[in-house]
Each structure stands twice: as structure tokens, then as C-alpha cells.
Amino acid sequence: SSTTLTVADGLTLTDGDITVPSPHGIFIGGSGTANKLEDYEEGTWTPALSSGNSSTYDNAHGRYTKIGRFVACHFTFEIGSTFAGGTTQYLIAGLPFTRADGTSDPSGSGFAHFFNNLSTNTNSLTMRVDSGQSVMYLSGTGGDHTGLNVNHNCLQAQSDVYGSVFYYTNT
């Protein structure tokens, strides 16, 4: 059977949940599939260097929001008194979802809104998430960088990077 509820001047729910059975949904601004609100999720994730597992962290945490295929990740990443060093490029790993691997999806990107105690002179840090990846590549500008990927000699013990990155996932 089918039931229609028509409400004039708004609807207030004082207790309880609204459950919409699949394949039905909630539509905002129209009835097309592009207007369907689905797959909303919030959670936490832990950023970590993708190499140099012996590094310690004074603070490493993140939060994400996923709406449909769009993912917004925010993080705080502070290297502790032990830094693994090495000779490879360091990537920040641990993103909660893998970036979409389709050619029609834009590259994931982001920025550091705060960074401190880097071992090289840097004016800004940006991040990118490549196709099919769940790691962030750091790029620096100004000072000792010219838009190149930040490598192992940029980070050091007690380096701090706080930022956000945005991308699309396949699911």
C-alpha cells in the first residue's frame, strides 16, 4: 500500500528517527538522482608517514565527512621526538577512502592551513591525492621549494602540519 503525507508550513519531529527504505531516498531541490541525498558518513582516521615506521607522533588525528562519493578530510599531524629520516619522499597515509581511479574524476587536492618547524624554508604546503591512492603527496612553494614534492629533508622531528584535503572516491 502507499501512504502520502502532506504537511503545510513544515514538519517537526520531537523524538525518533526517519527511515527511508531503499531504493527510495530524500531529494533536495528536485527529484533527479543528482539531487538525492545518500550515503552520509562521518568518522575519524589516523594520518601517518607512509615510510619510516619508526617515527613517533605527538599528535596525529583526523576527521572526515563523506557525502555520496565526495570526501572531506581534516587532519593534525605532529611528528614527535623520533623521526625515521631516510632518503625517500614521505607521503601522509591513512586516508579513510581510496581516491577514485576514473579519468573523469578531478585530482584530490588540499592545503596546509598551519605548518611549523620544517627543516627547509617553505611559504606554503599543498596536498594532492592521485588516482587510486589513499595517500597525500605534499608540495611546497617558496623558500627552498619551487612547487616540487616535499621530500624527506623537509620534515624533521617536531614538524607539524595541519590541513584539509578533498577528493572523490569510487563508492
Tab-separated table of C-alpha atoms in Angstrom:
chain	number	residue	atom	x	y	z
A	1	SER	CA	0.000	0.000	0.000
A	2	SER	CA	1.069	3.585	-0.493
A	3	THR	CA	0.730	6.410	2.004
A	4	THR	CA	1.100	10.086	1.256
A	5	LEU	CA	1.878	12.581	3.983
A	6	THR	CA	1.293	16.211	3.103
A	7	VAL	CA	2.414	18.843	5.585
A	8	ALA	CA	1.853	22.562	5.232
A	9	ASP	CA	4.220	25.013	6.955
A	10	GLY	CA	6.903	22.459	7.919
A	11	LEU	CA	7.233	19.228	9.886
A	12	THR	CA	8.681	18.871	13.375
A	13	LEU	CA	9.824	15.510	14.761
A	14	THR	CA	10.302	15.738	18.539
A	15	ASP	CA	11.567	12.176	19.089
A	16	GLY	CA	12.572	9.214	16.952
A	17	ASP	CA	14.177	8.622	13.562
A	18	ILE	CA	13.081	8.910	9.981
A	19	THR	CA	13.922	5.783	8.000
A	20	VAL	CA	13.635	5.737	4.233
A	21	PRO	CA	13.688	2.215	2.760
A	22	SER	CA	15.951	1.533	-0.214
A	23	PRO	CA	15.749	2.322	-3.122
A	24	HIS	CA	13.802	5.409	-2.021
A	25	GLY	CA	15.555	8.473	-0.714
A	26	ILE	CA	15.468	12.091	0.316
A	27	PHE	CA	15.642	14.589	-2.536
A	28	ILE	CA	16.788	18.178	-2.116
A	29	GLY	CA	15.954	20.768	-4.761
A	30	GLY	CA	14.394	18.330	-7.253
A	31	SER	CA	13.616	14.700	-7.894
A	32	GLY	CA	16.552	13.736	-10.148
A	33	THR	CA	19.296	11.352	-8.970
A	34	ALA	CA	21.750	14.277	-8.739
A	35	ASN	CA	19.509	15.731	-6.017
A	36	LYS	CA	19.304	12.536	-3.939
A	37	LEU	CA	20.936	12.742	-0.512
A	38	GLU	CA	22.593	9.393	0.167
A	39	ASP	CA	25.498	7.751	1.933
A	40	TYR	CA	26.291	10.400	4.527
A	41	GLU	CA	29.082	9.351	6.907
A	42	GLU	CA	31.375	10.955	9.477
A	43	GLY	CA	34.353	9.359	11.178
A	44	THR	CA	37.964	9.521	12.262
A	45	TRP	CA	41.219	8.471	10.634
A	46	THR	CA	44.878	8.463	11.647
A	47	PRO	CA	47.460	10.180	9.420
A	48	ALA	CA	50.941	8.626	9.415
A	49	LEU	CA	54.058	8.799	7.278
A	50	SER	CA	53.895	6.156	4.561
A	51	SER	CA	57.529	5.180	5.152
A	52	GLY	CA	59.710	5.414	8.203
A	53	ASN	CA	57.560	3.389	10.566
A	54	SER	CA	59.892	4.132	13.478
A	55	SER	CA	58.766	7.783	13.653
A	56	THR	CA	56.818	8.792	16.739
A	57	TYR	CA	53.906	11.219	16.815
A	58	ASP	CA	52.965	13.742	19.473
A	59	ASN	CA	49.617	14.193	17.793
A	60	ALA	CA	48.140	12.507	14.722
A	61	HIS	CA	44.413	12.508	14.188
A	62	GLY	CA	41.863	13.353	11.581
A	63	ARG	CA	38.157	13.599	10.932
A	64	TYR	CA	36.284	13.086	7.692
A	65	THR	CA	32.848	13.646	6.213
A	66	LYS	CA	31.681	11.598	3.207
A	67	ILE	CA	28.581	12.605	1.272
A	68	GLY	CA	27.909	10.315	-1.662
A	69	ARG	CA	31.311	9.975	-3.366
A	70	PHE	CA	32.716	13.305	-2.042
A	71	VAL	CA	35.188	13.058	0.873
A	72	ALA	CA	36.478	15.969	3.010
A	73	CYS	CA	39.372	15.088	5.358
A	74	HIS	CA	40.883	17.353	8.005
A	75	PHE	CA	43.979	16.414	9.980
A	76	THR	CA	46.551	17.326	12.600
A	77	PHE	CA	49.939	15.712	12.134
A	78	GLU	CA	52.793	16.351	14.589
A	79	ILE	CA	55.994	14.325	14.397
A	80	GLY	CA	57.400	13.501	17.827
A	81	SER	CA	60.992	13.426	19.032
A	82	THR	CA	61.857	10.399	16.850
A	83	PHE	CA	61.900	10.937	13.087
A	84	ALA	CA	62.742	7.976	10.843
A	85	GLY	CA	64.607	10.094	8.305
A	86	GLY	CA	65.581	8.191	5.175
A	87	THR	CA	66.065	9.100	1.554
A	88	THR	CA	62.591	8.674	0.083
A	89	GLN	CA	59.733	11.063	-0.397
A	90	TYR	CA	57.404	10.969	2.576
A	91	LEU	CA	53.687	10.737	1.962
A	92	ILE	CA	50.965	11.127	4.562
A	93	ALA	CA	48.988	7.881	4.519
A	94	GLY	CA	45.846	6.672	6.230
A	95	LEU	CA	43.133	8.452	4.240
A	96	PRO	CA	39.804	6.764	5.021
A	97	PHE	CA	38.894	6.093	1.360
A	98	THR	CA	40.841	5.463	-1.838
A	99	ARG	CA	40.589	8.252	-4.404
A	100	ALA	CA	38.516	7.431	-7.493
A	101	ASP	CA	40.545	5.875	-10.286
A	102	GLY	CA	38.389	7.132	-13.137
A	103	THR	CA	39.817	9.542	-15.682
A	104	SER	CA	36.743	11.774	-15.461
A	105	ASP	CA	37.240	12.491	-11.737
A	106	PRO	CA	39.347	15.514	-10.765
A	107	SER	CA	42.519	15.065	-8.747
A	108	GLY	CA	42.103	15.311	-4.999
A	109	SER	CA	43.687	18.415	-3.552
A	110	GLY	CA	44.111	20.299	-0.334
A	111	PHE	CA	46.178	22.738	1.659
A	112	ALA	CA	48.001	23.074	4.963
A	113	HIS	CA	46.488	25.890	6.966
A	114	PHE	CA	49.303	25.614	9.533
A	115	PHE	CA	52.801	24.159	9.454
A	116	ASN	CA	55.732	24.622	11.800
A	117	ASN	CA	59.324	23.521	12.354
A	118	LEU	CA	60.057	22.221	8.865
A	119	SER	CA	63.732	21.692	8.132
A	120	THR	CA	63.542	23.777	4.924
A	121	ASN	CA	62.238	27.267	4.231
A	122	THR	CA	58.681	26.916	2.878
A	123	ASN	CA	55.990	29.537	2.273
A	124	SER	CA	53.057	27.188	1.605
A	125	LEU	CA	52.199	23.493	1.524
A	126	THR	CA	49.583	21.893	-0.703
A	127	MET	CA	48.473	18.279	-0.976
A	128	ARG	CA	47.239	16.075	-3.785
A	129	VAL	CA	45.684	12.614	-3.849
A	130	ASP	CA	46.415	10.735	-7.077
A	131	SER	CA	44.091	8.335	-8.868
A	132	GLY	CA	43.566	5.070	-6.970
A	133	GLN	CA	45.640	6.239	-3.975
A	134	SER	CA	44.899	6.663	-0.257
A	135	VAL	CA	47.973	8.797	0.471
A	136	MET	CA	48.640	12.544	0.202
A	137	TYR	CA	51.621	13.942	-1.681
A	138	LEU	CA	52.921	17.200	-0.163
A	139	SER	CA	54.162	20.033	-2.371
A	140	GLY	CA	55.901	23.150	-1.121
A	141	THR	CA	56.334	26.607	-2.589
A	142	GLY	CA	58.687	29.438	-1.815
A	143	GLY	CA	61.971	29.410	0.020
A	144	ASP	CA	63.695	26.093	-0.694
A	145	HIS	CA	60.809	24.776	-2.856
A	146	THR	CA	59.557	25.573	-6.337
A	147	GLY	CA	56.334	23.551	-6.408
A	148	LEU	CA	58.226	20.281	-6.044
A	149	ASN	CA	57.143	17.361	-3.934
A	150	VAL	CA	58.264	17.713	-0.339
A	151	ASN	CA	60.863	15.049	0.275
A	152	HIS	CA	62.455	13.501	3.324
A	153	ASN	CA	64.668	16.502	4.074
A	154	CYS	CA	61.715	18.887	4.580
A	155	LEU	CA	60.259	17.091	7.597
A	156	GLN	CA	62.100	16.521	10.837
A	157	ALA	CA	61.454	15.683	14.476
A	158	GLN	CA	58.808	18.067	15.899
A	159	SER	CA	57.484	19.107	12.438
A	160	ASP	CA	53.777	19.998	12.467
A	161	VAL	CA	51.331	20.014	9.535
A	162	TYR	CA	47.595	20.760	9.931
A	163	GLY	CA	45.423	20.699	6.853
A	164	SER	CA	42.492	19.572	4.761
A	165	VAL	CA	42.159	17.544	1.575
A	166	PHE	CA	39.120	16.959	-0.654
A	167	TYR	CA	38.547	14.227	-3.239
A	168	TYR	CA	36.078	11.802	-4.830
A	169	THR	CA	36.025	8.068	-4.172
A	170	ASN	CA	34.572	5.296	-6.366
A	171	THR	CA	31.975	4.261	-3.781
